[in-house]
Amino acid sequence: MKKVEDYVRSIPDFPEPGIIFRDVTTILQDPDGLHLAIDKILDSLKDADFDVVVGPESRGFIFGVPVAYAMHKGFVPVRKKGKLPCETVSMEYDLEYGSAVIEMHKDSIKPGQKVVIVDDLIATGGTTEAIIKLIEQLGGQVVKICFVMELAGLKGREKLAGYEVESVITYEGN
């Protein structure tokens, strides 16, 4: 039986020499790969007590919505600045080269709600750290964070210390 990592395409020397790019699109393109990835996330949440799934655009939507649907939970999108139509809260965070701003609707998380974050990849952890800050600013409690892939060499888990983090696949390098 195939594992999720069997569906990941590895591209050497992209975006620069010495880097191996782990391409999640090959999981998405294969019905068995996509099904397996979603099932693995669902398995990791089978004992979790939570109210809502939060996912950042765009691949957090791809993996988070089917998880929310299967577990009969709501889904809250996290978007780039200026993409949400109602009143928002925002958080700036650092990227490898520069910074970015993400937003959530101000009324998307209710005080006391238990939240699971779902995304495709954890690298440095900056995006997820910003999402946690937004959720907590709105009064939510992050109970678990699930990723399809983790690049352990970039030490993103260190930024998420104190939170339960689970990855379907872990690559030791970066």
XYZ file of C-alpha atoms in Angstrom:
174
model
C 0.000 0.000 0.000
C 1.318 3.438 -0.918
C 2.085 6.115 1.656
C 1.385 9.830 1.239
C 5.074 10.531 0.654
C 4.952 8.239 -2.396
C 2.737 10.849 -4.064
C 5.090 13.797 -3.424
C 7.245 14.927 -6.330
C 10.725 16.031 -5.239
C 12.402 18.593 -7.476
C 16.139 19.046 -6.889
C 17.783 22.479 -7.033
C 14.532 24.466 -6.921
C 14.192 27.349 -6.220
C 17.972 27.408 -5.825
C 20.878 24.945 -5.911
C 20.961 22.550 -2.958
C 17.241 22.818 -2.178
C 14.859 19.918 -2.783
C 11.378 21.297 -3.443
C 8.597 19.029 -2.154
C 5.664 19.452 -4.539
C 2.243 18.893 -2.945
C 0.400 19.248 -6.271
C 1.166 15.639 -7.159
C -0.755 14.545 -4.048
C -3.694 16.649 -5.201
C -3.613 15.340 -8.772
C -3.926 11.703 -7.756
C -7.307 10.627 -6.327
C -5.666 8.006 -4.108
C -2.994 10.429 -2.906
C -5.532 13.119 -2.051
C -7.801 10.639 -0.304
C -4.907 9.225 1.702
C -3.630 12.673 2.761
C -7.085 13.781 3.957
C -7.641 10.454 5.739
C -4.317 10.796 7.579
C -5.280 14.262 8.818
C -8.693 12.955 9.860
C -7.018 10.083 11.746
C -4.856 12.563 13.650
C -8.012 14.435 14.734
C -10.207 11.466 15.686
C -9.812 12.143 19.431
C -9.557 15.937 19.223
C -12.245 18.100 20.808
C -12.702 21.166 18.597
C -15.333 23.449 17.097
C -13.870 24.830 13.886
C -11.100 24.307 11.312
C -8.950 27.265 10.227
C -6.825 27.172 7.081
C -4.721 29.719 5.203
C -5.086 30.308 1.494
C -4.673 28.514 -0.683
C -3.537 25.021 0.197
C -4.903 25.276 3.735
C -8.291 25.628 2.015
C -7.630 22.544 -0.101
C -6.854 20.319 2.888
C -8.887 22.085 5.578
C -12.301 22.178 3.916
C -12.605 18.403 3.373
C -11.494 17.865 6.978
C -14.132 20.316 8.240
C -16.759 18.707 6.008
C -15.945 15.144 7.086
C -16.027 16.094 10.776
C -19.126 18.305 10.431
C -17.285 21.449 11.551
C -17.193 24.953 10.152
C -14.233 26.271 8.169
C -12.631 29.699 8.642
C -10.410 31.037 5.858
C -7.262 33.055 6.525
C -6.516 35.268 3.547
C -3.981 37.729 2.252
C -4.658 41.367 3.107
C -7.573 42.922 1.252
C -9.327 39.706 0.164
C -12.041 39.463 2.843
C -15.190 41.611 2.480
C -16.168 42.286 6.118
C -14.374 43.768 9.125
C -11.093 41.950 9.719
C -8.236 41.520 12.141
C -4.767 41.340 10.626
C -1.271 40.206 11.478
C 2.028 41.008 9.788
C 4.700 38.320 9.750
C 8.160 37.843 8.315
C 8.934 35.953 5.143
C 12.335 34.821 3.919
C 12.588 38.054 1.939
C 10.302 40.714 3.383
C 6.968 40.444 5.141
C 3.301 39.694 4.492
C -0.059 40.401 6.117
C -2.850 37.899 6.691
C -6.417 38.560 7.783
C -9.456 36.851 9.254
C -12.991 38.152 9.617
C -13.356 39.726 13.035
C -16.444 37.601 13.754
C -15.028 34.287 12.448
C -13.869 32.917 15.803
C -16.052 33.175 18.887
C -14.487 33.555 22.345
C -13.820 30.122 23.804
C -14.012 28.250 20.495
C -11.578 25.370 20.140
C -9.689 25.571 16.862
C -7.704 23.191 14.663
C -5.389 24.703 12.045
C -4.847 22.679 8.846
C -2.249 23.529 6.196
C -0.152 21.776 3.590
C 3.328 22.634 4.862
C 5.282 23.832 7.856
C 8.660 25.300 7.010
C 9.784 28.188 9.247
C 6.426 28.355 11.055
C 5.930 32.101 10.536
C 2.556 31.902 8.826
C 1.154 29.494 11.394
C 2.505 31.584 14.265
C 0.656 34.616 12.836
C -2.550 32.566 12.457
C -2.322 31.458 16.098
C -1.972 35.085 17.204
C -5.092 36.058 15.235
C -7.127 33.159 16.653
C -6.064 33.981 20.203
C -6.709 37.712 19.662
C -10.300 36.764 18.808
C -10.590 34.616 21.954
C -10.138 31.205 20.337
C -8.015 28.361 21.647
C -5.766 26.417 19.270
C -6.014 22.753 20.267
C -4.082 21.169 17.386
C -2.184 22.060 14.225
C -2.029 19.575 11.334
C 0.236 19.674 8.287
C 0.589 17.359 5.331
C 4.354 17.993 5.133
C 7.015 19.265 7.512
C 10.488 20.477 6.598
C 12.073 19.744 9.975
C 15.418 21.326 9.078
C 13.784 24.773 9.030
C 12.742 24.363 12.684
C 9.192 25.681 12.308
C 8.033 23.576 15.243
C 10.168 25.711 17.537
C 7.929 28.730 16.786
C 4.917 26.593 17.663
C 6.246 25.337 21.018
C 3.412 24.776 23.455
C 0.959 23.672 20.744
C 0.171 20.146 19.610
C 1.610 19.802 16.107
C 1.261 16.784 13.834
C 2.581 16.234 10.317
C 1.643 13.411 7.955
C 5.129 13.475 6.376
C 8.360 14.788 7.888
C 11.407 15.560 5.783
C 14.541 15.998 7.888
C 16.166 18.569 5.616
C 14.932 21.887 4.379
